[in-house]
């Protein structure tokens, strides 16, 4: 008998969480939720409304405007996962730029933003059968998740992966700028007061610096089967 479980995948930026989470979700027939996309979409909203820039964040105005920020994932069968829509517009491409990456951790520090997104995330996972990746999924969003994975890799490995990803998409970035972003986000995400990035006590840490995508998938699939008692 299939028992549906909740799978939380947390970790530092660009550790390949979403690749792994998508593979596991597809294999298990589970829903995949990219919680980072939601923080990125709120950041895009703040950028487009002049509420955030590299040296400024208008917290009060952002909090006041939160009721006007409507986020939804719309499943794209060609891609096999849900794309992020902000107020009815597909922002999947826009939210992945380095410009958004450079501002997102500041927006993600705002407790009111977190409360709104966490509520929506918990709602999406209410029937189990969900794989969600982020920073606080195993600690705050789903503290009772049956399986918690914490992904780790060296900053250089992560920056190289993200650099390759962005340049493949045609974005003009330097490796150094990506590395700086990865390190800055690690620092802000790990040191914020509300829901900092930490490994849950019952999470299994996986360093994938030297693992191929296939090796990583097999390893985690084994853990999923164990947790789901399949
Ligand atoms: O994919 P990448 O590792 O670049 O990051 P992401 O998952 O898209 O998340 C972008 C940012 O959103 C993170 O650096 C955090 O600041 C924030 N975030 C968060 O605070 N909590 C989450 N559950 C997910 C993301």
mmCIF file of C-alpha atoms and ligand atoms in Angstrom:
data_model
loop_
_atom_site.group_PDB
_atom_site.id
_atom_site.type_symbol
_atom_site.label_atom_id
_atom_site.label_comp_id
_atom_site.label_asym_id
_atom_site.label_seq_id
_atom_site.Cartn_x
_atom_site.Cartn_y
_atom_site.Cartn_z
ATOM 1 C CA UNK A 1 0.000 0.000 0.000
ATOM 2 C CA UNK A 2 1.325 3.388 -0.970
ATOM 3 C CA UNK A 3 1.725 5.721 1.919
ATOM 4 C CA UNK A 4 2.172 9.313 0.806
ATOM 5 C CA UNK A 5 4.760 11.237 2.721
ATOM 6 C CA UNK A 6 6.077 14.787 2.950
ATOM 7 C CA UNK A 7 9.638 15.369 1.777
ATOM 8 C CA UNK A 8 11.526 18.495 2.833
ATOM 9 C CA UNK A 9 14.709 19.403 0.980
ATOM 10 C CA UNK A 10 16.617 22.306 2.488
ATOM 11 C CA UNK A 11 20.076 23.651 1.999
ATOM 12 C CA UNK A 12 22.361 26.411 0.861
ATOM 13 C CA UNK A 13 21.842 28.288 -2.379
ATOM 14 C CA UNK A 14 22.520 26.500 -5.649
ATOM 15 C CA UNK A 15 23.036 23.084 -4.096
ATOM 16 C CA UNK A 16 20.857 21.463 -6.747
ATOM 17 C CA UNK A 17 17.861 21.122 -4.435
ATOM 18 C CA UNK A 18 15.336 21.826 -7.146
ATOM 19 C CA UNK A 19 16.854 19.359 -9.619
ATOM 20 C CA UNK A 20 16.721 16.634 -7.020
ATOM 21 C CA UNK A 21 13.267 17.596 -5.772
ATOM 22 C CA UNK A 22 11.851 17.561 -9.324
ATOM 23 C CA UNK A 23 13.347 14.119 -10.037
ATOM 24 C CA UNK A 24 11.938 12.652 -6.832
ATOM 25 C CA UNK A 25 8.519 14.228 -7.351
ATOM 26 C CA UNK A 26 8.313 12.946 -10.937
ATOM 27 C CA UNK A 27 9.353 9.445 -9.894
ATOM 28 C CA UNK A 28 6.921 9.259 -6.978
ATOM 29 C CA UNK A 29 4.040 11.055 -8.692
ATOM 30 C CA UNK A 30 4.247 13.754 -6.008
ATOM 31 C CA UNK A 31 3.734 17.505 -6.286
ATOM 32 C CA UNK A 32 6.897 19.583 -6.410
ATOM 33 C CA UNK A 33 6.910 23.003 -4.769
ATOM 34 C CA UNK A 34 9.805 25.427 -5.207
ATOM 35 C CA UNK A 35 9.399 27.677 -2.174
ATOM 36 C CA UNK A 36 12.323 29.840 -3.320
ATOM 37 C CA UNK A 37 10.328 30.801 -6.417
ATOM 38 C CA UNK A 38 7.744 32.368 -4.117
ATOM 39 C CA UNK A 39 10.340 34.523 -2.313
ATOM 40 C CA UNK A 40 11.783 35.431 -5.704
ATOM 41 C CA UNK A 41 8.350 36.467 -7.016
ATOM 42 C CA UNK A 42 7.696 38.718 -3.999
ATOM 43 C CA UNK A 43 11.124 40.249 -4.630
ATOM 44 C CA UNK A 44 10.234 40.877 -8.266
ATOM 45 C CA UNK A 45 7.011 42.543 -7.139
ATOM 46 C CA UNK A 46 9.025 44.774 -4.781
ATOM 47 C CA UNK A 47 11.487 45.628 -7.557
ATOM 48 C CA UNK A 48 8.774 46.478 -10.057
ATOM 49 C CA UNK A 49 7.082 48.728 -7.523
ATOM 50 C CA UNK A 50 10.246 50.538 -6.460
ATOM 51 C CA UNK A 51 10.230 49.030 -2.974
ATOM 52 C CA UNK A 52 13.639 47.399 -3.096
ATOM 53 C CA UNK A 53 16.979 48.232 -4.674
ATOM 54 C CA UNK A 54 20.559 47.216 -3.826
ATOM 55 C CA UNK A 55 20.774 49.819 -1.053
ATOM 56 C CA UNK A 56 17.182 50.168 0.071
ATOM 57 C CA UNK A 57 14.188 48.155 1.231
ATOM 58 C CA UNK A 58 10.896 49.852 2.046
ATOM 59 C CA UNK A 59 9.672 47.263 4.540
ATOM 60 C CA UNK A 60 6.580 49.131 5.612
ATOM 61 C CA UNK A 61 5.320 49.656 2.065
ATOM 62 C CA UNK A 62 6.095 46.055 1.178
ATOM 63 C CA UNK A 63 4.146 44.792 4.193
ATOM 64 C CA UNK A 64 1.255 47.123 3.375
ATOM 65 C CA UNK A 65 1.154 45.882 -0.211
ATOM 66 C CA UNK A 66 1.399 42.165 0.577
ATOM 67 C CA UNK A 67 -2.351 41.581 0.178
ATOM 68 C CA UNK A 68 -1.911 42.644 -3.465
ATOM 69 C CA UNK A 69 0.705 39.986 -4.150
ATOM 70 C CA UNK A 70 -0.993 36.944 -5.621
ATOM 71 C CA UNK A 71 1.222 33.934 -6.203
ATOM 72 C CA UNK A 72 0.332 30.662 -7.876
ATOM 73 C CA UNK A 73 2.081 27.737 -9.472
ATOM 74 C CA UNK A 74 0.472 26.708 -12.764
ATOM 75 C CA UNK A 75 1.451 23.242 -13.898
ATOM 76 C CA UNK A 76 3.170 23.166 -17.297
ATOM 77 C CA UNK A 77 2.891 19.604 -18.671
ATOM 78 C CA UNK A 78 5.757 20.201 -21.110
ATOM 79 C CA UNK A 79 8.106 21.083 -18.292
ATOM 80 C CA UNK A 80 6.594 18.682 -15.784
ATOM 81 C CA UNK A 81 6.358 21.242 -12.977
ATOM 82 C CA UNK A 82 4.464 24.352 -11.977
ATOM 83 C CA UNK A 83 5.621 27.720 -13.230
ATOM 84 C CA UNK A 84 5.452 30.771 -11.002
ATOM 85 C CA UNK A 85 2.734 33.314 -11.754
ATOM 86 C CA UNK A 86 2.716 36.708 -10.056
ATOM 87 C CA UNK A 87 -0.657 38.456 -10.239
ATOM 88 C CA UNK A 88 -1.631 36.326 -13.218
ATOM 89 C CA UNK A 89 1.620 36.793 -15.162
ATOM 90 C CA UNK A 90 4.195 34.092 -15.820
ATOM 91 C CA UNK A 91 7.388 35.341 -14.137
ATOM 92 C CA UNK A 92 9.291 32.059 -14.235
ATOM 93 C CA UNK A 93 12.140 33.529 -16.337
ATOM 94 C CA UNK A 94 12.307 36.922 -14.664
ATOM 95 C CA UNK A 95 12.668 35.553 -11.143
ATOM 96 C CA UNK A 96 15.790 33.504 -11.978
ATOM 97 C CA UNK A 97 18.044 36.438 -12.868
ATOM 98 C CA UNK A 98 21.065 37.429 -10.806
ATOM 99 C CA UNK A 99 19.391 40.805 -10.237
ATOM 100 C CA UNK A 100 16.594 39.072 -8.310
ATOM 101 C CA UNK A 101 19.073 36.737 -6.585
ATOM 102 C CA UNK A 102 20.947 39.798 -5.323
ATOM 103 C CA UNK A 103 17.858 41.197 -3.571
ATOM 104 C CA UNK A 104 15.836 38.150 -2.545
ATOM 105 C CA UNK A 105 17.523 37.374 0.779
ATOM 106 C CA UNK A 106 16.703 40.878 2.087
ATOM 107 C CA UNK A 107 13.050 40.457 1.205
ATOM 108 C CA UNK A 108 13.041 36.945 2.705
ATOM 109 C CA UNK A 109 14.097 38.398 6.071
ATOM 110 C CA UNK A 110 10.767 40.202 6.457
ATOM 111 C CA UNK A 111 8.626 38.175 8.879
ATOM 112 C CA UNK A 112 5.330 39.287 7.340
ATOM 113 C CA UNK A 113 6.490 38.019 3.946
ATOM 114 C CA UNK A 114 7.510 34.705 5.489
ATOM 115 C CA UNK A 115 4.226 34.287 7.351
ATOM 116 C CA UNK A 116 2.229 34.778 4.169
ATOM 117 C CA UNK A 117 4.317 32.342 2.126
ATOM 118 C CA UNK A 118 4.589 29.700 4.845
ATOM 119 C CA UNK A 119 0.811 29.632 5.198
ATOM 120 C CA UNK A 120 0.422 29.080 1.464
ATOM 121 C CA UNK A 121 3.139 26.387 1.477
ATOM 122 C CA UNK A 122 1.520 24.507 4.352
ATOM 123 C CA UNK A 123 -1.766 24.602 2.505
ATOM 124 C CA UNK A 124 -0.131 23.140 -0.627
ATOM 125 C CA UNK A 125 1.296 20.275 1.423
ATOM 126 C CA UNK A 126 -1.769 19.516 3.454
ATOM 127 C CA UNK A 127 -2.544 16.248 1.644
ATOM 128 C CA UNK A 128 1.073 14.985 1.718
ATOM 129 C CA UNK A 129 2.601 13.554 -1.437
ATOM 130 C CA UNK A 130 4.684 16.705 -1.734
ATOM 131 C CA UNK A 131 8.362 17.465 -2.236
ATOM 132 C CA UNK A 132 9.208 21.024 -1.229
ATOM 133 C CA UNK A 133 12.630 22.634 -1.366
ATOM 134 C CA UNK A 134 13.843 25.749 0.399
ATOM 135 C CA UNK A 135 15.574 26.915 3.554
ATOM 136 C CA UNK A 136 13.067 26.359 6.362
ATOM 137 C CA UNK A 137 10.918 23.505 5.068
ATOM 138 C CA UNK A 138 12.081 20.886 7.564
ATOM 139 C CA UNK A 139 12.303 23.342 10.451
ATOM 140 C CA UNK A 140 9.263 25.615 10.055
ATOM 141 C CA UNK A 141 6.962 24.700 7.165
ATOM 142 C CA UNK A 142 6.776 20.931 7.721
ATOM 143 C CA UNK A 143 8.501 20.120 11.020
ATOM 144 C CA UNK A 144 6.789 16.708 10.932
ATOM 145 C CA UNK A 145 7.950 15.766 7.433
ATOM 146 C CA UNK A 146 8.712 12.032 7.221
ATOM 147 C CA UNK A 147 11.921 12.737 5.303
ATOM 148 C CA UNK A 148 14.190 15.754 5.624
ATOM 149 C CA UNK A 149 17.253 16.182 3.477
ATOM 150 C CA UNK A 150 19.827 18.923 3.967
ATOM 151 C CA UNK A 151 21.972 19.610 0.922
ATOM 152 C CA UNK A 152 25.512 20.847 1.186
ATOM 153 C CA UNK A 153 28.286 21.551 -1.350
ATOM 154 C CA UNK A 154 31.307 23.839 -1.428
ATOM 155 C CA UNK A 155 30.626 27.467 -2.367
ATOM 156 C CA UNK A 156 32.871 27.163 -5.430
ATOM 157 C CA UNK A 157 31.054 24.070 -6.713
ATOM 158 C CA UNK A 158 27.722 25.798 -6.235
ATOM 159 C CA UNK A 159 28.844 29.031 -7.895
ATOM 160 C CA UNK A 160 30.159 27.096 -10.892
ATOM 161 C CA UNK A 161 26.860 25.234 -11.276
ATOM 162 C CA UNK A 162 24.809 28.417 -11.057
ATOM 163 C CA UNK A 163 27.209 30.261 -13.391
ATOM 164 C CA UNK A 164 26.810 27.480 -16.006
ATOM 165 C CA UNK A 165 23.030 27.560 -15.590
ATOM 166 C CA UNK A 166 22.768 31.346 -16.043
ATOM 167 C CA UNK A 167 25.168 31.559 -18.993
ATOM 168 C CA UNK A 168 23.334 28.693 -20.702
ATOM 169 C CA UNK A 169 20.183 30.787 -20.430
ATOM 170 C CA UNK A 170 22.050 33.639 -22.104
ATOM 171 C CA UNK A 171 22.471 35.842 -19.046
ATOM 172 C CA UNK A 172 25.725 37.804 -19.028
ATOM 173 C CA UNK A 173 27.287 37.239 -15.630
ATOM 174 C CA UNK A 174 30.773 36.621 -14.288
ATOM 175 C CA UNK A 175 31.736 33.663 -12.136
ATOM 176 C CA UNK A 176 32.961 36.075 -9.446
ATOM 177 C CA UNK A 177 29.609 37.885 -9.290
ATOM 178 C CA UNK A 178 27.792 34.562 -8.917
ATOM 179 C CA UNK A 179 30.191 33.355 -6.222
ATOM 180 C CA UNK A 180 29.730 36.611 -4.324
ATOM 181 C CA UNK A 181 25.952 36.231 -4.531
ATOM 182 C CA UNK A 182 26.052 32.638 -3.301
ATOM 183 C CA UNK A 183 28.236 33.593 -0.326
ATOM 184 C CA UNK A 184 26.204 36.678 0.578
ATOM 185 C CA UNK A 185 22.928 34.759 0.475
ATOM 186 C CA UNK A 186 24.396 31.947 2.586
ATOM 187 C CA UNK A 187 25.340 34.544 5.164
ATOM 188 C CA UNK A 188 22.049 36.453 5.240
ATOM 189 C CA UNK A 189 19.905 33.286 5.084
ATOM 190 C CA UNK A 190 21.841 31.621 7.914
ATOM 191 C CA UNK A 191 21.909 34.655 10.201
ATOM 192 C CA UNK A 192 18.418 36.140 9.949
ATOM 193 C CA UNK A 193 16.245 36.157 13.074
ATOM 194 C CA UNK A 194 13.151 34.592 11.543
ATOM 195 C CA UNK A 195 13.512 30.996 10.332
ATOM 196 C CA UNK A 196 17.253 30.984 9.614
ATOM 197 C CA UNK A 197 18.730 28.327 7.378
ATOM 198 C CA UNK A 198 19.802 25.547 9.731
ATOM 199 C CA UNK A 199 19.842 21.804 9.466
ATOM 200 C CA UNK A 200 16.867 20.286 11.300
ATOM 201 C CA UNK A 201 18.027 17.813 13.971
ATOM 202 C CA UNK A 202 16.336 14.963 12.158
ATOM 203 C CA UNK A 203 17.539 15.932 8.669
ATOM 204 C CA UNK A 204 19.964 13.792 6.700
ATOM 205 C CA UNK A 205 22.854 15.847 5.324
ATOM 206 C CA UNK A 206 24.075 15.088 1.842
ATOM 207 C CA UNK A 207 27.220 16.685 0.437
ATOM 208 C CA UNK A 208 26.836 16.444 -3.305
ATOM 209 C CA UNK A 209 30.100 18.185 -4.264
ATOM 210 C CA UNK A 210 31.322 14.917 -5.728
ATOM 211 C CA UNK A 211 28.054 13.165 -6.573
ATOM 212 C CA UNK A 212 26.551 12.995 -10.051
ATOM 213 C CA UNK A 213 22.862 13.825 -10.436
ATOM 214 C CA UNK A 214 22.129 10.101 -10.896
ATOM 215 C CA UNK A 215 24.076 9.060 -7.785
ATOM 216 C CA UNK A 216 22.330 11.718 -5.744
ATOM 217 C CA UNK A 217 18.927 10.676 -7.048
ATOM 218 C CA UNK A 218 19.495 6.975 -6.260
ATOM 219 C CA UNK A 219 20.714 7.834 -2.786
ATOM 220 C CA UNK A 220 17.709 9.992 -1.939
ATOM 221 C CA UNK A 221 15.222 7.651 -3.611
ATOM 222 C CA UNK A 222 16.468 4.943 -1.232
ATOM 223 C CA UNK A 223 15.746 7.258 1.704
ATOM 224 C CA UNK A 224 12.294 8.072 0.334
ATOM 225 C CA UNK A 225 11.385 4.403 0.019
ATOM 226 C CA UNK A 226 12.586 3.744 3.536
ATOM 227 C CA UNK A 227 10.629 6.696 4.941
ATOM 228 C CA UNK A 228 7.481 5.715 3.024
ATOM 229 C CA UNK A 229 7.946 2.047 3.965
ATOM 230 C CA UNK A 230 7.587 1.014 0.350
HETATM 231 O O1 LIG B 1 17.817 28.077 -6.079
HETATM 232 P P1 LIG B 1 18.613 28.926 -5.128
HETATM 233 O O2 LIG B 1 19.453 28.102 -4.262
HETATM 234 O O3 LIG B 1 19.344 30.026 -5.788
HETATM 235 O O4 LIG B 1 17.632 29.685 -4.154
HETATM 236 P P2 LIG B 1 16.063 29.636 -4.032
HETATM 237 O O5 LIG B 1 15.641 28.315 -3.473
HETATM 238 O O6 LIG B 1 15.459 30.070 -5.319
HETATM 239 O O7 LIG B 1 15.794 30.728 -2.914
HETATM 240 C C1 LIG B 1 16.056 32.097 -3.125
HETATM 241 C C2 LIG B 1 16.120 32.817 -1.789
HETATM 242 O O8 LIG B 1 14.825 32.806 -1.206
HETATM 243 C C3 LIG B 1 17.033 32.227 -0.738
HETATM 244 O O9 LIG B 1 18.375 32.671 -0.860
HETATM 245 C C4 LIG B 1 16.382 32.710 0.551
HETATM 246 O O10 LIG B 1 16.762 34.020 0.863
HETATM 247 C C5 LIG B 1 14.911 32.716 0.206
HETATM 248 N N1 LIG B 1 14.205 31.511 0.677
HETATM 249 C C6 LIG B 1 13.821 31.442 1.995
HETATM 250 O O11 LIG B 1 14.126 32.347 2.775
HETATM 251 N N2 LIG B 1 13.096 30.389 2.447
HETATM 252 C C7 LIG B 1 12.749 29.400 1.629
HETATM 253 N N3 LIG B 1 12.023 28.390 2.095
HETATM 254 C C8 LIG B 1 13.160 29.422 0.275
HETATM 255 C C9 LIG B 1 13.902 30.492 -0.169
#
